[in-house]
XYZ file of C-alpha atoms in Angstrom:
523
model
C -140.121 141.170 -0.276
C -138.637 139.044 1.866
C -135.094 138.547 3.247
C -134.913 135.041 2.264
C -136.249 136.081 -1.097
C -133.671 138.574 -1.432
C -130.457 136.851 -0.536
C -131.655 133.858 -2.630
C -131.688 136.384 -5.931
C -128.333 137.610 -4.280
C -126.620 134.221 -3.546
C -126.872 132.721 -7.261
C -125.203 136.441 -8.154
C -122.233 135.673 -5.609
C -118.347 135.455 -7.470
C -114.848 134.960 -5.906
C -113.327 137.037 -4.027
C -114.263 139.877 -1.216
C -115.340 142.753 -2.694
C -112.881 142.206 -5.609
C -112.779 144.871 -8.864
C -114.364 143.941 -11.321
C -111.686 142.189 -14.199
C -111.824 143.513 -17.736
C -114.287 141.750 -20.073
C -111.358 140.354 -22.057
C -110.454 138.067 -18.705
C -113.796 137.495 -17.872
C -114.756 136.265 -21.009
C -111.549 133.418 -20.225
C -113.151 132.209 -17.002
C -114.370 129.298 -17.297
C -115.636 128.162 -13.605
C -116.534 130.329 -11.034
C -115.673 130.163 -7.305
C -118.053 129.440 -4.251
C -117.526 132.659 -2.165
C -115.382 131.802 1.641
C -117.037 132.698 4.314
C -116.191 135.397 6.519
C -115.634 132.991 9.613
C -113.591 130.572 7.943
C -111.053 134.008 7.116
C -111.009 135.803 10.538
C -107.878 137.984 10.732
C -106.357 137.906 14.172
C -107.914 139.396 17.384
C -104.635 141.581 18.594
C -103.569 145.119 18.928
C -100.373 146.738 17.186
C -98.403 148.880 19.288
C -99.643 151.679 17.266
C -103.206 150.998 18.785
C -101.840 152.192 22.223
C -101.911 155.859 20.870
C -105.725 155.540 20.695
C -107.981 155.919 24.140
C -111.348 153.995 23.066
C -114.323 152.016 24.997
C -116.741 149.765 23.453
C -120.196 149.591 24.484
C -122.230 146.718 24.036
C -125.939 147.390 23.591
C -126.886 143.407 22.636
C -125.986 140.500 24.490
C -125.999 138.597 21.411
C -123.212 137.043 19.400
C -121.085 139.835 17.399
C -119.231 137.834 15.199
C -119.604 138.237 11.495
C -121.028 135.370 9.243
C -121.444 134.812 5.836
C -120.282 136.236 2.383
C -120.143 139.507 0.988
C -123.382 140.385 -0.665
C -121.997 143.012 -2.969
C -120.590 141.036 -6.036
C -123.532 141.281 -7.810
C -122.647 143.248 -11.344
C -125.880 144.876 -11.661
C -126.256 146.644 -8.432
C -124.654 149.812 -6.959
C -125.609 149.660 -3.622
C -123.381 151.930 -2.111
C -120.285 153.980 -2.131
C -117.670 152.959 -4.719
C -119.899 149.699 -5.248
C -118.038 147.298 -2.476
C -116.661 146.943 0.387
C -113.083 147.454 -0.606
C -114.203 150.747 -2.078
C -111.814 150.030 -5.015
C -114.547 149.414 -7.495
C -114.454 150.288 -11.476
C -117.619 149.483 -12.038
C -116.891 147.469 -15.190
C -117.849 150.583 -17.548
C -117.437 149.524 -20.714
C -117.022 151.293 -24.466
C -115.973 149.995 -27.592
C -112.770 151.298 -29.534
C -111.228 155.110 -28.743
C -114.192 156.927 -27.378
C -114.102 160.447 -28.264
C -116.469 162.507 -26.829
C -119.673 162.486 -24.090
C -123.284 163.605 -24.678
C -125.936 164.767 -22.451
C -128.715 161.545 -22.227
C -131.294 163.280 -19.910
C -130.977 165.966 -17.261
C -133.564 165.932 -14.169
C -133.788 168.741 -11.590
C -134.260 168.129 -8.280
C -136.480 170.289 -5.287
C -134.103 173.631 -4.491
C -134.360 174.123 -0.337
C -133.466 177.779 0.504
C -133.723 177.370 3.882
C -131.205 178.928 5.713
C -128.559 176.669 8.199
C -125.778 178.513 9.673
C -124.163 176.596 7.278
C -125.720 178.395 4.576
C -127.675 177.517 2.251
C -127.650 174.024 0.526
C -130.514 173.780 -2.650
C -130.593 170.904 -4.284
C -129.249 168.674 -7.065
C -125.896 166.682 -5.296
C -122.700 167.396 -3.467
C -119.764 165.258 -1.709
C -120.033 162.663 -1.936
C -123.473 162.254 -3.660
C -123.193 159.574 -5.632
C -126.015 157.907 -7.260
C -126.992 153.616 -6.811
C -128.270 151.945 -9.207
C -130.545 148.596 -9.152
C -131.109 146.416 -11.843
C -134.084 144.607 -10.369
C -134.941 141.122 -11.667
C -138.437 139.936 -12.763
C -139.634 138.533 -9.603
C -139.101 142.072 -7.613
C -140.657 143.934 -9.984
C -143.880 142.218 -9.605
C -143.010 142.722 -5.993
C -142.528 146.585 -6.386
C -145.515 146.460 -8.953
C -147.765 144.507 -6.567
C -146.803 146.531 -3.713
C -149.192 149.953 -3.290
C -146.980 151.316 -0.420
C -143.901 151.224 -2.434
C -145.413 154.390 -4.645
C -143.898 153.603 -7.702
C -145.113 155.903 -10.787
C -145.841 155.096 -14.364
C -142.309 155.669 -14.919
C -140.482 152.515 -13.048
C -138.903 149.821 -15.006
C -136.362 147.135 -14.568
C -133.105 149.919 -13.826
C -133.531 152.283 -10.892
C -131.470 155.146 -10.264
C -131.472 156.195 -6.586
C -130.053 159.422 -5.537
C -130.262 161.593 -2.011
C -130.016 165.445 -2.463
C -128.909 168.431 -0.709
C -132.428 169.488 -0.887
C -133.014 166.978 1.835
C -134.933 164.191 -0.557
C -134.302 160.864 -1.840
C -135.190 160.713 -5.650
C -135.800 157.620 -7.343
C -135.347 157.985 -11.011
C -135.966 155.592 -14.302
C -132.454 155.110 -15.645
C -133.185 155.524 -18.892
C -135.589 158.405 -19.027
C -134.420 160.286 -16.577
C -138.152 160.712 -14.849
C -139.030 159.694 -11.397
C -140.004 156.393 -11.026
C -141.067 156.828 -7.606
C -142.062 159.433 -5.346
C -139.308 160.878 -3.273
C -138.770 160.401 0.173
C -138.628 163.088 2.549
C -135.307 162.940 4.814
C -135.937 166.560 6.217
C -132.387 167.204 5.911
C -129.737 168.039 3.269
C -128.090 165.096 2.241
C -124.509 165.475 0.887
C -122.988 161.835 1.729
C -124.107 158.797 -0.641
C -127.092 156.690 0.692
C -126.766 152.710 1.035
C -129.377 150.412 -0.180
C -129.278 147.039 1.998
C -128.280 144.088 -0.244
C -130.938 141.872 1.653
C -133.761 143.696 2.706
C -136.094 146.753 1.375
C -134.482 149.056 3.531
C -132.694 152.124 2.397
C -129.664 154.152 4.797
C -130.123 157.979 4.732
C -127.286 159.865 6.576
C -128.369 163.826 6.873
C -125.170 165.755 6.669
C -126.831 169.499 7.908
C -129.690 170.140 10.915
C -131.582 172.506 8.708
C -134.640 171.025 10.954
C -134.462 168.851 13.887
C -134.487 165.765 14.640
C -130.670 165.495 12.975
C -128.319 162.190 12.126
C -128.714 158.927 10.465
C -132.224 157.504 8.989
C -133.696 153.979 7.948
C -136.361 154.018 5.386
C -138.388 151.061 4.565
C -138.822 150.740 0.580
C -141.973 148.152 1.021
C -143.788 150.855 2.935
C -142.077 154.001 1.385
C -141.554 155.531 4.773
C -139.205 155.938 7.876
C -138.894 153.604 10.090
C -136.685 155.521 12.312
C -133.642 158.069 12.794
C -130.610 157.367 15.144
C -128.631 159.700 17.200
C -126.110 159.709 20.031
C -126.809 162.080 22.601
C -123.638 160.288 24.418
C -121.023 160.357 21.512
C -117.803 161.892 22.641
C -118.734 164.620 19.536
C -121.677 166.487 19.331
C -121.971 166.809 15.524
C -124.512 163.904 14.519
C -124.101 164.338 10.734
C -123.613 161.094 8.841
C -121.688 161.810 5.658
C -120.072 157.895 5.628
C -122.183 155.613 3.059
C -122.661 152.294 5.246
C -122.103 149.161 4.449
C -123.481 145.480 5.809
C -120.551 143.175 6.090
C -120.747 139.574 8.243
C -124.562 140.064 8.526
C -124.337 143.512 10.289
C -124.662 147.171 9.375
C -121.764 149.626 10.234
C -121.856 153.319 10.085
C -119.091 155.390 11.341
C -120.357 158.945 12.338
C -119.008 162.351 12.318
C -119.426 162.532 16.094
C -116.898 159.938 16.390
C -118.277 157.106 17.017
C -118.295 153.292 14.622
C -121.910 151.822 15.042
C -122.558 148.052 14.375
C -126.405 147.818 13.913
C -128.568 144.447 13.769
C -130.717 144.364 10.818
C -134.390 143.143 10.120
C -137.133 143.947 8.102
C -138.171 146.171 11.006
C -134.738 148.297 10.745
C -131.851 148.285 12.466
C -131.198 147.746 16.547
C -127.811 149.320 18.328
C -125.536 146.058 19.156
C -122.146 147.940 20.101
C -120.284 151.471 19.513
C -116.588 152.048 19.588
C -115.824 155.411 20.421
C -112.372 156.685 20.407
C -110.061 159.576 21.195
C -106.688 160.407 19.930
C -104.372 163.078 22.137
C -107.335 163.937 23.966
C -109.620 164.920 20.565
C -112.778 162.789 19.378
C -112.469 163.312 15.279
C -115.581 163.115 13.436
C -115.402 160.630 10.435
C -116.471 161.187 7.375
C -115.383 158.519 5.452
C -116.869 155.469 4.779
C -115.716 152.267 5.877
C -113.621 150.317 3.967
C -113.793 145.681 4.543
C -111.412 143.364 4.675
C -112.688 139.964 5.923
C -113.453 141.192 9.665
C -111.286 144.245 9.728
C -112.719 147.489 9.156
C -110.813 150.734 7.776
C -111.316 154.450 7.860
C -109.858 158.044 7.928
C -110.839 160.685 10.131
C -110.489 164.934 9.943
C -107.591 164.850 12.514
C -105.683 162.307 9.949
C -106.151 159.450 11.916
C -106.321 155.875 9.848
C -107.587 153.668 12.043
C -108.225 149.511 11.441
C -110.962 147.847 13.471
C -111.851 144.908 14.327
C -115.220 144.175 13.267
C -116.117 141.315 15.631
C -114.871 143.208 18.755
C -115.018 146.857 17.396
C -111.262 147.301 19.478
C -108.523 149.154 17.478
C -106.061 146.954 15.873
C -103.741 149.384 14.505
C -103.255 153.248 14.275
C -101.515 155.466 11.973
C -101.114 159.086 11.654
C -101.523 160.761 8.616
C -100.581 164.343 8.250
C -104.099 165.864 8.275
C -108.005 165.578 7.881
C -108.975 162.721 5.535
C -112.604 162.794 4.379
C -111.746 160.334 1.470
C -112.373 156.650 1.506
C -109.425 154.527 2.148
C -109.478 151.777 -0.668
C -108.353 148.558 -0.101
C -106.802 146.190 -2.605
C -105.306 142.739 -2.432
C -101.894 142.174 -4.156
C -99.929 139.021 -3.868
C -102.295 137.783 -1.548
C -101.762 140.617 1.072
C -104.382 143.692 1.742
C -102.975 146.882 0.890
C -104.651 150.482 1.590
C -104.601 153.891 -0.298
C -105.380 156.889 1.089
C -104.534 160.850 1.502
C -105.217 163.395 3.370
C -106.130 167.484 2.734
C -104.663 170.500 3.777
C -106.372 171.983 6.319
C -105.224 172.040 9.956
C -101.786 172.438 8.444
C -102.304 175.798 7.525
C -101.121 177.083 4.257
C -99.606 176.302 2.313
C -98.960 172.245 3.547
C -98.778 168.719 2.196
C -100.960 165.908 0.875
C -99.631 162.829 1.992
C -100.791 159.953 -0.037
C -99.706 156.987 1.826
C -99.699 152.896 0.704
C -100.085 151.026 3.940
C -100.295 146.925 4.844
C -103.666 146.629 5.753
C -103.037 143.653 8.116
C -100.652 145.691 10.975
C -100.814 149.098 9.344
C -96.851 149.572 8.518
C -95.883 152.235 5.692
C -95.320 150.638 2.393
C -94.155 153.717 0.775
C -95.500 158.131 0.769
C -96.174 160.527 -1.830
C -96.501 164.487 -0.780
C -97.708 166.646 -3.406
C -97.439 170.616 -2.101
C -100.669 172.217 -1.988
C -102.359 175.267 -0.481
C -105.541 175.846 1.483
C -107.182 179.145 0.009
C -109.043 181.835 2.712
C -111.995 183.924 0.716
C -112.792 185.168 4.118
C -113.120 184.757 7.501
C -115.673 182.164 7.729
C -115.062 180.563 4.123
C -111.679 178.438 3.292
C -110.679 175.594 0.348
C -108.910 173.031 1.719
C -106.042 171.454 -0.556
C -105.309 168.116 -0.967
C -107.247 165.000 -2.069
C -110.873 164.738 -1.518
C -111.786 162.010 -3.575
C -111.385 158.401 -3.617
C -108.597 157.233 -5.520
C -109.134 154.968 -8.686
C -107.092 151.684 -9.333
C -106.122 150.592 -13.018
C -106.461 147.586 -14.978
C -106.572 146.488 -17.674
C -103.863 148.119 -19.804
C -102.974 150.961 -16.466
C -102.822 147.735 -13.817
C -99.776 149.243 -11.254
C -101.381 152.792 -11.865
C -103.048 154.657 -9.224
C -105.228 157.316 -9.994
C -105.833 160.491 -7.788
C -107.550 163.907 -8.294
C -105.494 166.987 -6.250
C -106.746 170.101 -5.380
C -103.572 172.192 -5.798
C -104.849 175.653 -4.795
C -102.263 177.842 -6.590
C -99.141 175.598 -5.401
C -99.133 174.322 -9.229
C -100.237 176.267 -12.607
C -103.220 174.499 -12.157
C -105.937 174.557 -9.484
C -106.325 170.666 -10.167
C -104.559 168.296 -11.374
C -105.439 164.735 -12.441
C -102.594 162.182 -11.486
C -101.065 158.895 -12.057
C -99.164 157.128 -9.420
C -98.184 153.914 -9.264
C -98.938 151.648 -6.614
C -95.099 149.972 -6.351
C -93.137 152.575 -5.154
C -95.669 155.772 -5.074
C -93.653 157.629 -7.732
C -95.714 160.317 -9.789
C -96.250 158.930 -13.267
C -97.617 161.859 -15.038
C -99.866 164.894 -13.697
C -102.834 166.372 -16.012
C -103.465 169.931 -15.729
C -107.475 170.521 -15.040
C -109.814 173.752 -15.242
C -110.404 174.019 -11.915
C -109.775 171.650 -8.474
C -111.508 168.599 -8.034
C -113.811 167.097 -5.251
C -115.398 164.183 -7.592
C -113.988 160.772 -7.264
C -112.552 159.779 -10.902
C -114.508 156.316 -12.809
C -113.212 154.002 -15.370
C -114.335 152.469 -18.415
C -112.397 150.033 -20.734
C -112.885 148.654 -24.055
C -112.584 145.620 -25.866
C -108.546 145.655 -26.018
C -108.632 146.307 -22.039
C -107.562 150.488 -22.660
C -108.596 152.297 -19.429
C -110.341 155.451 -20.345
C -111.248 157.590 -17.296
C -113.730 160.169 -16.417
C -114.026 162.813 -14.249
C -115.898 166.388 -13.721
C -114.533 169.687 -12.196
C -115.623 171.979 -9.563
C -116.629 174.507 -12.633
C -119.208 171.591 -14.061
C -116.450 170.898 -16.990
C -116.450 166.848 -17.779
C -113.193 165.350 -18.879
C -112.518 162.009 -20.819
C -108.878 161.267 -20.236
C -106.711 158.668 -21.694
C -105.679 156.785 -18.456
C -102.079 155.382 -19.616
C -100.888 158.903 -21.185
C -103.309 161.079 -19.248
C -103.926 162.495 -22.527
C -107.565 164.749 -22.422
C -109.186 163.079 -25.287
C -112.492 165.355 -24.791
C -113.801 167.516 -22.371
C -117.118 170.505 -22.305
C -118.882 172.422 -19.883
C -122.105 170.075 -18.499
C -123.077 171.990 -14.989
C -122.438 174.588 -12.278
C -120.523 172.241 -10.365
C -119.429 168.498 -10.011
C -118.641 167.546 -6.203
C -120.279 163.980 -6.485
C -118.823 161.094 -7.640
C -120.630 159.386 -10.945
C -121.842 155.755 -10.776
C -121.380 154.049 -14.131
C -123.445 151.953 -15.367
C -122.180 150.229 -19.439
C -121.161 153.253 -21.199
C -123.089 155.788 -19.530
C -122.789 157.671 -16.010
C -124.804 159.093 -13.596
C -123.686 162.259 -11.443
C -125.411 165.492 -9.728
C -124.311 168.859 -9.714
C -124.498 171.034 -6.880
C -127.063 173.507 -8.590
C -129.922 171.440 -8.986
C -129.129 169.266 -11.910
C -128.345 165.167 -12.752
C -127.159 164.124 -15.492
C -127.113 160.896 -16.988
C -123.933 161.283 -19.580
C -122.891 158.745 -22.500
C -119.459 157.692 -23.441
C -119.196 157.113 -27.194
C-alpha cells in the first residue's frame, strides 16, 4: 500500500473546513456542493510572539536541514475513519453518531477480553483491557485495501477481518485489532512491550501505526512506529536529552501540513518526517516555565499552522507549527491532562479547556477557561469547587476535569459539555455538566454514580436531538438527554470506564480497565 495510493482514496474523501465537526444529518442532507479543502500554506497564521510567550524559556533544535513548513490539507475529514484521538485535529469531534427517534436504553453487542499483564512496575500493576485515554480507531477500509490487506501475508490478518476494523492499544502492553462487528480479532496483536494507557494514531497516508507506552514495565521505554504492511516495529524513539526524564507518551499524535507531531511527557513537542520507512526527527521544542519542564500529556490540538496543548503544571501553550517557537502562553490554575478543543465561531478559533486539582492541594478549583486561539486572551472562566481525595500516602484522586469536553449541535449548539470529578465538594462524586460556550455560565449539572475520567460522545437523531453518552469510574453507562440533562437510561456494563468510546452509527466502542471491550448499541 502505497502513499500515493492512500492519499488518492483520502483526497476524493476530503470536505470543507479544518478538522470541522461533523453537521447533523438534517444539514448535511441540504448541502448541495461541496468545498475544495484550502491549503494549509495559503492560511498561515502569523509568525510572532505575544507578550505572554516571554514567560516561557524554550530552544528549538533542528535535526533536518530541510524545509519545515507545513503543506497540504487536513487528511482527517474522512467520515469513516477514526484515526486518532477525538477523530480530528480540532479534537472537537462528535463523530456523527446517529439514532433514530428517543433512544431508550443500550445493549451489550459483543464483549472481547484482552491479555491481563501482572507484571509488577513501581507503578503497580496495570492488566489489561483500557484506561485514559484508551480510546479505540476505527477504519472502514475500501475495496481496493482490502485486497491489499488480503494479498499481503505480513499484514497477519485472521479469518476474522472484514471491511470495519476496530483498533485498540491496551494496558496489557498490546495492540488488538478487532472485527467491528463480531467482536473477534481480525488480526494478530502487536506486541508494544509496554502498557499502553494513551490512544494510538493510525497515519492517514501510510500503513504505519503510532504506539506511545505510558509505563517502563520493560525497557526500552517511549514512543513506537509499527509498520501495518509488515506487522512489526520499525522503531521506538526516546530523548535521552529532554529537559524531563519521564519518556512516557500518553498524547495521541497527529500528522498535520505533511508532518507528524507528538508532544511527550518529558516535555518536549516532536515534529517527525514521515515515510513508508517511519518517521525521522526534523526539530524539538523544549520548554521551561519558572524554571520547571512539565510533562504533557495531552494531545495536540490544530489550527491551520498553530498547534495547542495543556501541560501538568497548567500551562496552555500555542505553537507555531512551522517554527515550533511559542506564540502565546497562558496559565491555568493547575495540571491539565485533557485535550484542549478547538472550535471556530464567527470565523475566529476559540479553545476549551480545564484543568484538575492536584498541585492545589485540597480542596481547590477547576478552572474551565474559553480562550481566543489566535493571541491566547481570556474570553470568559468557569471554577467549579472540587477536592483531591488522599487513600494513602502514595495513592491520591485528583479533582477536576479529566476528559475532553464535548460541543453541541444540533438542537444543544451554544452548549458545552464537561464531565467533573467533584470528590465530595458536591453530593455527588461526578457530575455531568452543561455550560455554554457564550458566557461560561453553568446550564444544568447531572448528578452521576461515581467521578468520571471518560470523555462524553454524542449521537443525534433525525430531528437533530443531541443524546449523549458517557460511562463512570464504577463501569455504570449513562444515556443522557443533552438539552435537559435528563438520564434517560443507565446499567452497570464493567469494572471501570477511564477510556473514551469511539462511535461509530449507533453503536460505541470503549474498554474497561479490567480486561474487557465492549462494543455497546444505542436503540
Amino acid at each position: 500500500m502505497t502513499k500515493n495510493y492512500l492519499a488518492a482514496i483520502i483526497s476524493a474523501a476530503l470536505i470543507t473546513g479544518c478538522g470541522r465537526a461533523s453537521a447533523p444529518a438534517e444539514t448535511q442532507a441540504q448541502d448541495d456542493t461541496v468545498s475544495a479543502p484550502v491549503p494549509v500554506e495559503q492560511q498561515y497564521l502569523p509568525d510572532t510572539a505575544y507578550a505572554s510567550a516571554t514567560t516561557v524559556q524554550f530552544i528549538v533544535e533542528r535535526a533536518d536541514s530541510t524545509d519545515g513548513m507545513l503543506r497540504g490539507t487536513d487528511l482527517y475529514t474522512d467520515s469513516s475513519r477514526v484515526l486518532g484521538f477525538r477523530k480530528n485535529p480540532w479534537r472537537n469531534a462528535d463523530f456523527a453518531g446517529r439514532v433514530t427517534g428517543t433512544p431508550t436504553k443500550i445493549e451489550v453487542a459483543w464483549q472481547f477480553d484482552t491479555y491481563m499483564d501482572n507484571t509488577p512496575t513501581r507503578l503497580g500493576t496495570w492488566a489489561g483491557g483500557s484506561g485514559w485515554t484508551g480510546q479505540p480507531l476505527f477504519v472502514h477500509w475500501t475495496e481496493e485495501e482490502q485486497r491489499h490487506w488480503r494479498s499481503t501475508a505480513s499484514a497477519m490478518l485472521t479469518p476474522e477481518f472484514s471491511a470495519q476494523e476496530i483498533i485498540l492499544g491496551s494496558l496489557c502492553g498490546r495492540v488488538y485489532f478487532l472485527n467491528f462487528e463480531t467482536g473477534k480479532e481480525s488480526r494478530q496483536y502487536l506486541d508494544a512491550g509496554n502498557p499502553i494507557k494513551g490512544t494510538v494514531s493510525l497515519d492517514p497516508e501510510l500503513p504505519l501505526l503510532y504506539v506511545g507506552q505510558g509505563v517502563p514495565a520493560r525497557q526500552p521505554f517511549g514512543a513506537q512506529v509499527f509498520s501495518l504492511d509488515q506487522h512489526r516495529r520499525l522503531s521506538l524513539f526516546n530523548d535521552p536529552k529532554a529537559w524531563r526524564s519521564w519518556q512516557a507518551f500518553d498524547s495521541s499524535p497527529i500528522v498535520a501540513g505533511g508532518f507528524l507531531f507528538w508532544p511527550g511527557e518529558n516535555g518536549s513537542l516532536y515534529k517527525f518526517s514521515r515515510s513508508p520507512q517511519g518517521i525521522t526527527l526534523h526539530s524539538t521544542l523544549r520548554y521551561r516555565v519558572n524554571g520547571a519542564a512539565p510533562g504533557i500529556e495531552s494531545s495536540l490540538t490544530v489550527y491551520r499552522n498553530y498547534g495547542f496543548f495543556a501541560d501538568n503544571h497548567g500551562n496552555v501553550l500555542a505553537v507555531n507549527l512551522n517554527t515550533m517557537k511559542p506564540v502565546w502562553h497562558y496559565k491555568n490554575l493547575d495540571d491539565t491532562d485533557g485535550t484542549i478543543v478547538c472550535n471556530e465561531e464567527g470565523g475566529t478559533p476559540y479553545l476549551y479547556t480545564a484543568c484538575e486539582v492536584d498541585k492545589q492541594g485540597d480542596p481547590g478549583t477547576c478552572r474551565l477557561v474559553k480562550l481566543n486561539a489566535l493571541d491566547g486572551t481570556e474570553v470568559w472562566r468557569q471554577e467549579i469547587n472540587c477536592r483531591r481525595r488522599r487513600f494513602s500516602e502514595k495513592k491520591t484522586l485528583d479533582g477536576g476535569m479529566y476528559a475532553t469536553p464535548l460541543l453541541g449541535h444540533g438542537d444543544c449548539e451554544g452548549m458545552l459539555f464537561a464531565n467533573i470529578v467533584r470528590n465530595g465538594a458536591a453530593q455527588a462524586p461526578g457530575e455531568f455538566t452543561a455550560f455554554s460556550t457564550k458566557d461560561g455560565k453553568m446550564i444544568y449539572t447531572t448528578p452521576l454514580k461515581q467521578f468520571v475520567w471518560t470523555s462524553p460522545v454524542a449521537f443525534y437523531n433525525e430531528k437533530n436531538e443531541l443524546f449523549v453518552v458517557s460511562g463512570d469510574s464504577s463501569g455504570n453507562i449513562y444515556l443522557i438527554r443533552g438539552r435537559t440533562g435528563e438520564i434517560i437510561f443507565t446499567m452497570p456494563v464493567a469494572y471501570n470506564f477511564e477510556s473514551s468510546p469511539c462511535v461509530v452509527g449507533n453503536a460505541l466502542v470503549v474498554g474497561s480497565r479490567t480486561n474487557g471491550v465492549y462494543k455497546l448499541v444505542v436503540k
